[in-house]
Short mmCIF file of C-alpha atoms in Angstrom, two decimals:
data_model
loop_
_atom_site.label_atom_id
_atom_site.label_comp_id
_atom_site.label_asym_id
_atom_site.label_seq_id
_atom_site.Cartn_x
_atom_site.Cartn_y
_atom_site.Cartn_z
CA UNK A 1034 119.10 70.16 112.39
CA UNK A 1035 121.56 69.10 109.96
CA UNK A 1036 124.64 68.78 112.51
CA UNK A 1037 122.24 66.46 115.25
CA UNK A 1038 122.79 63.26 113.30
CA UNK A 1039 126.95 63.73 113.21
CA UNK A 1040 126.07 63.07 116.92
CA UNK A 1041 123.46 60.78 117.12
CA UNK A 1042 123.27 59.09 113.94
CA UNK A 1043 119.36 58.52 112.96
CA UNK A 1044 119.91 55.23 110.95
CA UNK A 1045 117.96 55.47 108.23
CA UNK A 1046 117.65 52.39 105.72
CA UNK A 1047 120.74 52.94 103.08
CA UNK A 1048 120.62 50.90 99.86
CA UNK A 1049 123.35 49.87 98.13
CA UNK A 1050 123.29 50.93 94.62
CA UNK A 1051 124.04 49.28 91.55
CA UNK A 1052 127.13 51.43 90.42
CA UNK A 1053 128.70 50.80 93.94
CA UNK A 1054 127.86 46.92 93.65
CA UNK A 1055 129.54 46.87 90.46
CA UNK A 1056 132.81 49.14 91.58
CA UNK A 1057 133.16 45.61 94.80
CA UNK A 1058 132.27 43.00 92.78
CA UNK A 1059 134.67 43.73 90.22
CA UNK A 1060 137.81 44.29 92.62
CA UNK A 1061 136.55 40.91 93.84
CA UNK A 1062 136.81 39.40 90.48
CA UNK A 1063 140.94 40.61 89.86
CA UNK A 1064 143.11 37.80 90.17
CA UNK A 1065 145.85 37.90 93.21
CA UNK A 1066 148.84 39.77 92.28
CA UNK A 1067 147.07 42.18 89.71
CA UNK A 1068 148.76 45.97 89.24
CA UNK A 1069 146.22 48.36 90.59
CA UNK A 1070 146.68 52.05 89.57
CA UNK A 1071 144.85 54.36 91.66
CA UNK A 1072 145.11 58.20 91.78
CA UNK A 1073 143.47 59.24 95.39
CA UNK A 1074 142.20 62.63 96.13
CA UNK A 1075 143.89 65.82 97.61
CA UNK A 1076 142.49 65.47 101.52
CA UNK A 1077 140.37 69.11 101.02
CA UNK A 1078 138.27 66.88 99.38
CA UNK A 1079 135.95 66.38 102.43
CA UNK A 1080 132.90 64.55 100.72
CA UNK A 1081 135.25 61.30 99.27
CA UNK A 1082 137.30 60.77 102.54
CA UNK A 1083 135.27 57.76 103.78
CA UNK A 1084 134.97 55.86 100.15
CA UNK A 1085 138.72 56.66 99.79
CA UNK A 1086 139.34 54.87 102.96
CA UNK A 1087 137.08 51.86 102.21
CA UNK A 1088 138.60 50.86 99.32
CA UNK A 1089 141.80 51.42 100.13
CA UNK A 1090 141.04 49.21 103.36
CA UNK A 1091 139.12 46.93 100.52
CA UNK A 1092 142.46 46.82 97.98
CA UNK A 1093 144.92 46.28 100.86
CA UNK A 1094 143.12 43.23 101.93
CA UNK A 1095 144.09 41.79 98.55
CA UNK A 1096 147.18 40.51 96.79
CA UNK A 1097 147.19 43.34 94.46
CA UNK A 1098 150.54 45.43 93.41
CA UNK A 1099 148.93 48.80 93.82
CA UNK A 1100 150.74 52.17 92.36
CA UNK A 1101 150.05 55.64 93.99
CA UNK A 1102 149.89 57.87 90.73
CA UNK A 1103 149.60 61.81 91.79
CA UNK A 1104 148.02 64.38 89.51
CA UNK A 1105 148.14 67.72 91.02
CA UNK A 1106 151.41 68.39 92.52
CA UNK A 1107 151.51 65.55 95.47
CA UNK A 1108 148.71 66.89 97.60
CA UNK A 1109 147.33 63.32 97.29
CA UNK A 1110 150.35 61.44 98.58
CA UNK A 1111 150.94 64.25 101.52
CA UNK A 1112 147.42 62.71 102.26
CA UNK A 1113 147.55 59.11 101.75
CA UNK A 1114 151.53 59.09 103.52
CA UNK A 1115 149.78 61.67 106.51
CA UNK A 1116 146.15 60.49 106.71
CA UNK A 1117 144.54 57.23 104.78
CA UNK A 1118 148.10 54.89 105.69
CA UNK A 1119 147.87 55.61 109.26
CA UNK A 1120 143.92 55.11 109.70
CA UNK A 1121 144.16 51.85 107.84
CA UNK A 1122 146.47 50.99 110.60
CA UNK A 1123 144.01 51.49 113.08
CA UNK A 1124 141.57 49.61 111.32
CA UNK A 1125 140.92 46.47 113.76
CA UNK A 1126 139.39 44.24 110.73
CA UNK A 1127 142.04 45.58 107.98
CA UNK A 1128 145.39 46.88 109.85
CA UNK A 1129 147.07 43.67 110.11
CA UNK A 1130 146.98 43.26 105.94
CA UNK A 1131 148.36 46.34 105.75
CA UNK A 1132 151.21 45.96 108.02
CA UNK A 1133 152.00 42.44 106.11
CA UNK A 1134 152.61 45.57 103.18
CA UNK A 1135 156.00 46.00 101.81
CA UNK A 1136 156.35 49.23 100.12
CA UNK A 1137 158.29 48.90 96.87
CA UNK A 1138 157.12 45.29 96.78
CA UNK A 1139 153.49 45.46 97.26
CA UNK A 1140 152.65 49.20 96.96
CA UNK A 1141 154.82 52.38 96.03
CA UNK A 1142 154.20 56.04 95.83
CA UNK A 1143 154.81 57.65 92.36
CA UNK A 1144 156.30 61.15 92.76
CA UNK A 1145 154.30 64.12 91.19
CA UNK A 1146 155.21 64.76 87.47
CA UNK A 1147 154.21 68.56 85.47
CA UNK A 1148 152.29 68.15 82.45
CA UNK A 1149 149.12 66.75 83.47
CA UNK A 1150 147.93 64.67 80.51
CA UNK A 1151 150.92 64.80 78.43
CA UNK A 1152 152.82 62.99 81.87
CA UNK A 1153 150.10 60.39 81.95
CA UNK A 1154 150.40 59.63 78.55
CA UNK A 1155 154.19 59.39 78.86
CA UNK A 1156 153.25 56.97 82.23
CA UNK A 1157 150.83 54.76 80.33
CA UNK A 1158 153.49 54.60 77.33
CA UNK A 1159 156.61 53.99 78.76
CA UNK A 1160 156.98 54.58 82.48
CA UNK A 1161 160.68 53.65 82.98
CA UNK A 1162 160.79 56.58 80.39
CA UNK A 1163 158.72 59.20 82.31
CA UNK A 1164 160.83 58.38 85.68
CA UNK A 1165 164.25 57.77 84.62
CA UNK A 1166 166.31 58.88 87.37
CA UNK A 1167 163.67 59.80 89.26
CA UNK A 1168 163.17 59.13 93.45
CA UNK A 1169 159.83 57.90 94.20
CA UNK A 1170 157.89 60.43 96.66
CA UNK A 1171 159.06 59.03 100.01
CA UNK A 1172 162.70 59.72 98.60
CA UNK A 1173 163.25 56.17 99.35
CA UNK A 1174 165.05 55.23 96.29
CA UNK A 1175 164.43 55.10 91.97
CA UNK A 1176 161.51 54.56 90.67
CA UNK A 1177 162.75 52.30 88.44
CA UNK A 1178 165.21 50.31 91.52
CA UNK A 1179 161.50 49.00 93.45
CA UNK A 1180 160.75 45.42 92.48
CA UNK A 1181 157.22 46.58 92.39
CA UNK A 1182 157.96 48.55 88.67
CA UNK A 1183 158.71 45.67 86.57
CA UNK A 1184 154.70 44.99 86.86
CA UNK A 1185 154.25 48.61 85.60
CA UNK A 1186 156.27 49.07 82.84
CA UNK A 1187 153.56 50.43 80.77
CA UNK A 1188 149.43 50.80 80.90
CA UNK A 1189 149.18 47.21 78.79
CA UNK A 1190 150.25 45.71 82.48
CA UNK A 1191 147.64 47.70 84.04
CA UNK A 1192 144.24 45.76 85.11
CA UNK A 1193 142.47 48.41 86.91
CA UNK A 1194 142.97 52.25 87.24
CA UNK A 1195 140.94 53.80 90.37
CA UNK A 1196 140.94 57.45 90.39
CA UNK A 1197 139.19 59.97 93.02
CA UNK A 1198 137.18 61.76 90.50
CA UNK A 1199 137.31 65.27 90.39
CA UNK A 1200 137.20 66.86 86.76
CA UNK A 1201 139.09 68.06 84.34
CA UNK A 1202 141.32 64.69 85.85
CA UNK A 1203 138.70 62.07 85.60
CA UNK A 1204 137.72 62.87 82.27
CA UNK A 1205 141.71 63.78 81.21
CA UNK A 1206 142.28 60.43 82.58
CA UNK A 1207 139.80 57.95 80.89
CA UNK A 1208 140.60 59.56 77.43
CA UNK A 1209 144.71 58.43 77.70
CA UNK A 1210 143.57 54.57 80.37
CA UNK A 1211 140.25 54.22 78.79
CA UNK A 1212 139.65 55.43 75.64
CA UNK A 1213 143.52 54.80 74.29
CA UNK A 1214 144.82 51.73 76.39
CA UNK A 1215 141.50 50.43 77.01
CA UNK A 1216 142.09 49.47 80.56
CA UNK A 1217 139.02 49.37 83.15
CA UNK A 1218 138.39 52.30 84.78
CA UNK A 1219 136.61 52.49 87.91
CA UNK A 1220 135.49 56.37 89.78
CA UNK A 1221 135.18 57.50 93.30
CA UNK A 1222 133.35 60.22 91.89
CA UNK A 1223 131.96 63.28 93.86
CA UNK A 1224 128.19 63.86 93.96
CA UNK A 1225 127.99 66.22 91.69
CA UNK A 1226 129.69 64.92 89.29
CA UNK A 1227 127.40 61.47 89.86
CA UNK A 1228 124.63 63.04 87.49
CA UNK A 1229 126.97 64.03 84.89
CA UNK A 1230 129.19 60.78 84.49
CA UNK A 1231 126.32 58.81 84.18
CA UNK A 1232 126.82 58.63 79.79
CA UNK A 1233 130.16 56.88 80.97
CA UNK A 1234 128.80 54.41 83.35
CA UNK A 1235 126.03 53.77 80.74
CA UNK A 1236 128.65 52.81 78.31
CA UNK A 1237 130.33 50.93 79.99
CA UNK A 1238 133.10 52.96 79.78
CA UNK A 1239 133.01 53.20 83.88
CA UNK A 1240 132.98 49.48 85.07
CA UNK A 1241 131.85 51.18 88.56
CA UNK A 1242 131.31 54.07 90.72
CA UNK A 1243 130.27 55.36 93.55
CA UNK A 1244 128.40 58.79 94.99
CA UNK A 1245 130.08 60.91 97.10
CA UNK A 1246 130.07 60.86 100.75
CA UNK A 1247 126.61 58.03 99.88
CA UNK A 1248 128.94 55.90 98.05
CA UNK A 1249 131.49 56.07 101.02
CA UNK A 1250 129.11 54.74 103.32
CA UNK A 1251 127.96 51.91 100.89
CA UNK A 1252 131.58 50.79 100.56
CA UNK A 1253 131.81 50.40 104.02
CA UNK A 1254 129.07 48.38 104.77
CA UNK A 1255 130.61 46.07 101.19
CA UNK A 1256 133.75 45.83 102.90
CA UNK A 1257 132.19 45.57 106.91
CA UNK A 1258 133.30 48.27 108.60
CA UNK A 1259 131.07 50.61 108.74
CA UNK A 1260 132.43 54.24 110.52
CA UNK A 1261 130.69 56.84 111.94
CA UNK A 1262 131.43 59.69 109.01
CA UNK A 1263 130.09 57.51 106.46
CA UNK A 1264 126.90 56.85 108.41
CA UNK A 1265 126.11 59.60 109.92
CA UNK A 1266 127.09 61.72 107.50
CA UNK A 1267 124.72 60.19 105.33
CA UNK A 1268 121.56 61.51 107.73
CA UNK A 1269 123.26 64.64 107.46
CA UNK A 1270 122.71 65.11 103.93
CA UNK A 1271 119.47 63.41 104.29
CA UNK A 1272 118.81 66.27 106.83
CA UNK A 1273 120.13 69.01 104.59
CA UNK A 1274 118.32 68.04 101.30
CA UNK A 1275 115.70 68.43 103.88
CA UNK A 1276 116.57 71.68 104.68
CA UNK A 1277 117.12 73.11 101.28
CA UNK A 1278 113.99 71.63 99.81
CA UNK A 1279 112.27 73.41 102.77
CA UNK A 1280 114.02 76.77 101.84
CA UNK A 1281 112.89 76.43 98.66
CA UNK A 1282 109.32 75.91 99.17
CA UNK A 1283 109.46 78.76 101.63
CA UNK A 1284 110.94 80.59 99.09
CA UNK A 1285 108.54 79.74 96.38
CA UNK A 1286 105.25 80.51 99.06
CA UNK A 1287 107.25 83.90 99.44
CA UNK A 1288 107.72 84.61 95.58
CA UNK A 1289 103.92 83.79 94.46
CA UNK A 1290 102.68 85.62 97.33
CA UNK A 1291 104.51 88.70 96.64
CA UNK A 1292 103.03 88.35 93.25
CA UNK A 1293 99.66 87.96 94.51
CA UNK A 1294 100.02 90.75 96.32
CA UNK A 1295 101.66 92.66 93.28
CA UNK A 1296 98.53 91.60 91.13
CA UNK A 1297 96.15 92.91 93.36
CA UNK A 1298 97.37 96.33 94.03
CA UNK B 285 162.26 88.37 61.49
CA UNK B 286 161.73 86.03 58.53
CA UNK B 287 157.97 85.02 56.95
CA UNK B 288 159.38 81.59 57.33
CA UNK B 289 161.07 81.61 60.53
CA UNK B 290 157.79 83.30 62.27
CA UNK B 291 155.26 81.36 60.51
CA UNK B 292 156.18 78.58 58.15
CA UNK B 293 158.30 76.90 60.79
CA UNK B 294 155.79 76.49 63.86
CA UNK B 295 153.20 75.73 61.74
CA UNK B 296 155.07 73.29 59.45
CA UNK B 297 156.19 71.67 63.25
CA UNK B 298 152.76 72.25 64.92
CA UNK B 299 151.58 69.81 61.42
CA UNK B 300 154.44 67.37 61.92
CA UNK B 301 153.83 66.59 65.47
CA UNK B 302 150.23 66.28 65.27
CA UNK B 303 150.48 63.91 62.48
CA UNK B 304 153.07 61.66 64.50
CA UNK B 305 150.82 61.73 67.69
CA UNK B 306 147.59 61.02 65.95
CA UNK B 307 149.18 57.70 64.07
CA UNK B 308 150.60 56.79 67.35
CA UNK B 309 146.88 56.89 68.78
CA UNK B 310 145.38 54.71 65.98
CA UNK B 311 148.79 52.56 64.87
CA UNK B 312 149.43 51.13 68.77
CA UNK B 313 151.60 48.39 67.45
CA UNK B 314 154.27 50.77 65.08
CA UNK B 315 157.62 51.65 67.04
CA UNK B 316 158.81 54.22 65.23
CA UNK B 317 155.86 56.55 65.87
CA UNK B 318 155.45 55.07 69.54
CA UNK B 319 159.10 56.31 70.71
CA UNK B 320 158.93 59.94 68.55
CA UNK B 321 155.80 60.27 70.59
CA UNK B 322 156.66 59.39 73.83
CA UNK B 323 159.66 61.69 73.15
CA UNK B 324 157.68 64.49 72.12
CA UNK B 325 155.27 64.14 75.36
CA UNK B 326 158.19 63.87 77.87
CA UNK B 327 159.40 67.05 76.13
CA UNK B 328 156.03 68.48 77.11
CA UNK B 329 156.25 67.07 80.57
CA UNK B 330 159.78 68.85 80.96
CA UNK B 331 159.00 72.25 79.26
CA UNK B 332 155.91 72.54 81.91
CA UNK B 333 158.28 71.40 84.71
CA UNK B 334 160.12 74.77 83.27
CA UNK B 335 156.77 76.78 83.11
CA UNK B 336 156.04 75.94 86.77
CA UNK B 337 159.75 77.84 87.51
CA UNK B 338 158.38 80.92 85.22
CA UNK B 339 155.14 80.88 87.18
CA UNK B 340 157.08 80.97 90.27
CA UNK B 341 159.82 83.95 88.80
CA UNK B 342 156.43 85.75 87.55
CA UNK B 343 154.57 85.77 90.84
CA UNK B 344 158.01 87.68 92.27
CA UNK B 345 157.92 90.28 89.46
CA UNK B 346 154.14 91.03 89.70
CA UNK B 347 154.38 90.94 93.26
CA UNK B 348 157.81 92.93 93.70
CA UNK B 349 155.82 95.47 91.13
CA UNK B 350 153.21 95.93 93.62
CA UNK B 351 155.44 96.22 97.25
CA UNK B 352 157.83 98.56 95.78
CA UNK B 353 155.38 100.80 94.00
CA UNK B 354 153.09 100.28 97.16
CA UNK B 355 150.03 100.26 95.44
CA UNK B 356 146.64 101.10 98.10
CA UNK B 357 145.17 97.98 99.37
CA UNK B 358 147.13 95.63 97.53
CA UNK B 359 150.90 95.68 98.39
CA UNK B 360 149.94 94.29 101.93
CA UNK B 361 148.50 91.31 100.69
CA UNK B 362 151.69 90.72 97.76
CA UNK B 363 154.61 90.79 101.27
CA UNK B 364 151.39 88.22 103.04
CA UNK B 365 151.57 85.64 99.37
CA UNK B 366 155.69 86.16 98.93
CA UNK B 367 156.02 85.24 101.93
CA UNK B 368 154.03 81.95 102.24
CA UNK B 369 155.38 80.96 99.27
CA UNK B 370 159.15 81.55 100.29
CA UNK B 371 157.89 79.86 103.69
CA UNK B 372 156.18 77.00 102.15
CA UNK B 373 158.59 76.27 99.30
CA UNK B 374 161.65 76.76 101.38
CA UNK B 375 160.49 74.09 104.14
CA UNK B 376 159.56 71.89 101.95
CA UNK B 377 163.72 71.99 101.46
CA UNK B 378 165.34 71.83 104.22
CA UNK B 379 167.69 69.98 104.64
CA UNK B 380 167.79 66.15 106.47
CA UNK B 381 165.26 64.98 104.56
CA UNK B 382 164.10 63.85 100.70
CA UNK B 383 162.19 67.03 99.08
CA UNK B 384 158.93 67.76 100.29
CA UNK B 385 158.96 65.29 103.54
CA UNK B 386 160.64 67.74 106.40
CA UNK B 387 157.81 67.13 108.96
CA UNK B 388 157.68 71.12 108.98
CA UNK B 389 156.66 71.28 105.45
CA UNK B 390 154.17 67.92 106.35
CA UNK B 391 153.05 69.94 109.71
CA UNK B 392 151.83 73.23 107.76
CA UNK B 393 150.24 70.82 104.96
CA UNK B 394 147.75 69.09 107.83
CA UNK B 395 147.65 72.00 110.04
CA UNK B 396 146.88 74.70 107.66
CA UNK B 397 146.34 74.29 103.94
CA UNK B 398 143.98 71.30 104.76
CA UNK B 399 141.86 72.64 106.92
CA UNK B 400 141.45 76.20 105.54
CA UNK B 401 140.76 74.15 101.99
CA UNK B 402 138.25 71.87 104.59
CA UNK B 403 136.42 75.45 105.50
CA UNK B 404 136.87 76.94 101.92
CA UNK B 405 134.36 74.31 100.91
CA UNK B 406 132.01 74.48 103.46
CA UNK B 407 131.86 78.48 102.68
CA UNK B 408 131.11 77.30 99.52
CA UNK B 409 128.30 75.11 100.60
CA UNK B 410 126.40 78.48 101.88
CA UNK B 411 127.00 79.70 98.46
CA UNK B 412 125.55 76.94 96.46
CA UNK B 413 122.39 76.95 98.27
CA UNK B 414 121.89 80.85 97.80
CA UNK B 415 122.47 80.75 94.55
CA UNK B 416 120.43 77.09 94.22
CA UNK B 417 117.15 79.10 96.02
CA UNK B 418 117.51 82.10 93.66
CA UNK B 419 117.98 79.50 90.15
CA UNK B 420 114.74 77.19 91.84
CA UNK B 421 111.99 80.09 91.79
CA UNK B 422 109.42 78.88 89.70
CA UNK B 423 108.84 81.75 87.02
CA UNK B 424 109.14 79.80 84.25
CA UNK B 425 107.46 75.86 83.48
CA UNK B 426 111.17 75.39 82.60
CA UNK B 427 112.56 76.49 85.83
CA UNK B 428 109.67 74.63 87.58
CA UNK B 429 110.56 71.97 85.79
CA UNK B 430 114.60 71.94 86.88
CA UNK B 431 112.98 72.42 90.18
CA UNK B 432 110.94 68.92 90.20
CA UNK B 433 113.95 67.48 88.51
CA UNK B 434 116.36 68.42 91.37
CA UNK B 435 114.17 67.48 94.29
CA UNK B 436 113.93 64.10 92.89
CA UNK B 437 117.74 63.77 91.86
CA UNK B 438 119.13 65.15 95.76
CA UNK B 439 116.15 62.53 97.04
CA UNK B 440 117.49 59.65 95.11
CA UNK B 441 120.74 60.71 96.46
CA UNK B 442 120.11 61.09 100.30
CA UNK B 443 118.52 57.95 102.26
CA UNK B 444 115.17 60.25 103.13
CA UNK B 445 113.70 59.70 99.98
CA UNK B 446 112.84 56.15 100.26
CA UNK B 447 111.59 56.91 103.62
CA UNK B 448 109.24 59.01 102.55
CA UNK B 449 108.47 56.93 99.66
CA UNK B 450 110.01 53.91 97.89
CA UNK B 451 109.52 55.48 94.22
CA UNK B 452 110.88 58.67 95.18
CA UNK B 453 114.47 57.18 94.39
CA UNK B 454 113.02 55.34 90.96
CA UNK B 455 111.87 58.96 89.75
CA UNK B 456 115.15 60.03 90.31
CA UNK B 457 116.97 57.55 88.60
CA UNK B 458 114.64 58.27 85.51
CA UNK B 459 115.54 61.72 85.39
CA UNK B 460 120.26 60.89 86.14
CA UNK B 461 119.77 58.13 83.13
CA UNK B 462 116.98 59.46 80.46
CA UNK B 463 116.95 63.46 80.33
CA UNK B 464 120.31 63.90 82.00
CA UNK B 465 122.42 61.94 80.39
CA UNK B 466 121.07 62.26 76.49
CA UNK B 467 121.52 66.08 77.70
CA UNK B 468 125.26 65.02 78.71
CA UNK B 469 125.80 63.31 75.23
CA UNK B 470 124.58 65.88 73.46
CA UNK B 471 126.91 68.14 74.90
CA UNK B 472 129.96 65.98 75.16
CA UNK B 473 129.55 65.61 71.19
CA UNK B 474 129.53 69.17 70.37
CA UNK B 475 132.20 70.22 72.72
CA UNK B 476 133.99 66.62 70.43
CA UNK B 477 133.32 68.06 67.03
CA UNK B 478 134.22 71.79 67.78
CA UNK B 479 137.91 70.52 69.47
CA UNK B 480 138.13 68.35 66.17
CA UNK B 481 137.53 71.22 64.29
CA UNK B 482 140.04 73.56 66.42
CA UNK B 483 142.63 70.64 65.88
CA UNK B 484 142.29 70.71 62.22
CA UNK B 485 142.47 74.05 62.14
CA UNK B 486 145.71 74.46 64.48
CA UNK B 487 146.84 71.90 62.84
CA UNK B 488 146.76 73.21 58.73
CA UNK B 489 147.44 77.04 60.31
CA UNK B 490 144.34 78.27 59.96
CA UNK B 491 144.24 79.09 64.11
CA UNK B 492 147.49 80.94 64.70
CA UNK B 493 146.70 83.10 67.94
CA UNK B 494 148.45 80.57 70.23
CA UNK B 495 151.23 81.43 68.00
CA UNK B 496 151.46 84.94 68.98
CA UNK B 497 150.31 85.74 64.84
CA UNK B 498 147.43 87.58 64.96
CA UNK B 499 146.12 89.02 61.93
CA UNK B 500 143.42 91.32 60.86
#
């Protein structure tokens, strides 16, 4: 029941919310040329694969100088280097932009640094600091040698950081880009953590986000290229909500009629 | 060991640093603060580049403990987790190629760790909704209540619920932006005041178990 629609997608009527309007329309609104931060996801991370890919398709299509900053160890450049890169390439509506990509010019990988916030906060402050004779994670060359670095000297040059939600890192990272260096802070978040960063978004403390594997298949209808995890996957879950709302009423009838039962002997 | 050496000197340095990273937070624009703090966070970065080496040293001695005193049903599984670290960590050195990019090291990345980390979560999926059927019974008007809350929340989330009907998805949104997120708030601020009150107290010396000083 829940698998049938990864096959044959049911295509039910998806609206696109307001959070995930807001997350498009404002990497529409950067100017060309503006220095992009974005800390993806380790690829384990199943349910934000598809909104990962869409707006990396959506950011590559731009003039942006995008950074790849990791968090926990470089599980998310093994992925973008292994996984997102290569399917961009295959993209038919967004391959060619990315091929026009020079890395160290118009995007560069940041190599993995210990100390979780306390490296971030040395990165926001000072990042010719933080990577001072450090490679960058393809081993290319210096951090500090790639063109692409005199843009992001520290987080005052910053105009957007994207990160793949995920907590304690989402919240560890708006405190040091948000809260402290007040830069715009937009969330892939994961559905579960939808509900809870809600206060943020209601501050305005999130400019946008979107929901999970729902949000990935918004984005790719924003950005025209709609696949068949995002959309499909989407009747899964509508098929397993199904399912689970089912077990519980089953379960419920169950519990009450035991008690019934119960009460009358 | 000295009174001051053990505990007038980390706590008169625990005091000093604070101080110099809290005017850094509020005084953006003073120099002399900004560079003794970035200097005191890239000596944090580097001293837990050093712990991850003592994690790694530690996981031999535990381990090591455990093969060579063979302990029942454990010293097995300590030769299985030495030696996919040894495998893991040495490929990811070999030589040819920067750290961490030998296409071996890449290969057992893709080929294993993601996809046993793919099925982890979808074990954990099974899980969740055992545990979610068990939390949903309705003995209580509060659990009834989480109950009606959560249908309408997952129905908001999931295309189906407008199908059914369009206000299914308003209800839902009533219940992520009123009750759950003045619930959120309300926690957030406690959790805020009680690490601002562990701060202070680290801070002046009154907390000195992270110090190794415990007294009773």
């Amino acid at each position: 029941m829940v698998a049938l629609p990864l096959v044959k997608p049911l295509g039910l009527p998806l609206e696109i919310v307001e959070p995930t309007m807001m997350f498009y329309n404002y990497i529409e609104s950067l100017p060309a040329g503006s220095q992009v931060v974005v800390r993806a996801a380790a690829l384990s991370n199943v349910e934000n694969l598809p909104v990962q890919l869409a707006v990396l398709k959506h950011l590559f299509s731009k003039n942006f100088r995008i950074v790849f900053y990791p968090t926990s160890s470089a599980e998310e450049q093994v992925g973008l280097k292994t996984y997102y890169f290569p399917k961009i390439l295959e993209s038919p509506k967004y391959g060619a932009y990315f091929k026009n990509k020079v890395y160290g010019v118009d995007y560069l990988l940041l190599p993995y640094m210990p100390g979780g916030q306390q490296a971030l906060q040395s990165f926001a402050s000072d990042a010719f600091l933080l990577y001072s004779g450090v490679q960058d994670y393809l081993g290319v060359g210096l951090v500090s040698s790639f063109p692409i670095m005199q843009y992001f000297k520290s987080a005052n040059d910053w105009k957007i950081w994207i990160c793949a939600g995920g907590e304690p890192s989402t919240t560890n990272e708006m405190q040091i880009v948000q809260s402290r260096y007040g830069v715009p802070f937009l969330e892939m978040a994961y559905a579960m953590h939808w509900a809870l960063h809600q206060t943020y978004l209601a501050t305005g403390q999130i400019k946008g986000m979107t929901n999970g594997l729902r949000g990935g298949a918004e984005y790719e209808r924003l950005i025209g290229e709609p696949t068949a995890a995002g959309l499909g996957g989407m009747d899964a879950i509508s098929m397993t909500y199904l399912m689970i709302i089912s077990l519980l009423v089953w379960g419920n009838v169950g519990f009450f009629a035991k008690k019934y039962k119960e009460r009358k002997m | 060991m000295s009174e001051i050496l053990r505990k007038q000197a980390p706590i008169s340095i625990i005091f000093v640093t604070t101080i110099i990273v809290f005017v850094n937070f509020f005084e953006q624009g003073n120099l002399l603060f900004k560079s003794a703090t970035d200097t005191l966070t890239n000596m944090a970065v580097i001293m837990t580049g050093f712990a991850f080496f003592l994690v790694a040293i530690n996981l031999f001695i535990t381990y090591g403990r455990v093969i060579a005193k063979k302990t029942k049903g454990e010293w097995i599984y300590a030769i299985y987790a030495l030696s996919l670290f040894t495998i893991y960590a040495g490929l990811g050195f070999l030589p040819g190629y920067p750290i961490g990019q030998h296409p071996y090291f890449l290969l057992l990345y893709n080929q294993a760790q993601y996809h046993i980390s793919r099925s982890m979560m979808a074990i954990l999926a099974f899980s969740m909704v055992g545990a979610a059927i068990r939390a949903f019974r309705m003995r209580t008007f509060e659990a009834s209540l989480l109950l009606l809350g959560a249908v309408f929340v997952w129905l908001n989330t999931a295309p189906i619920g407008a199908v059914i009907n369009p206000n299914i998805p308003v209800i839902g949104q009533f219940f992520l932006d009123v009750p759950s997120t003045a619930g959120n708030r309300g926690l957030l601020m406690c959790v805020a005041i009680g690490t601002i009150a562990v701060g202070i107290r680290q801070m002046v010396g009154l907390e000195r178990g992270h110090l190794g000083i415990v007294e009773g």
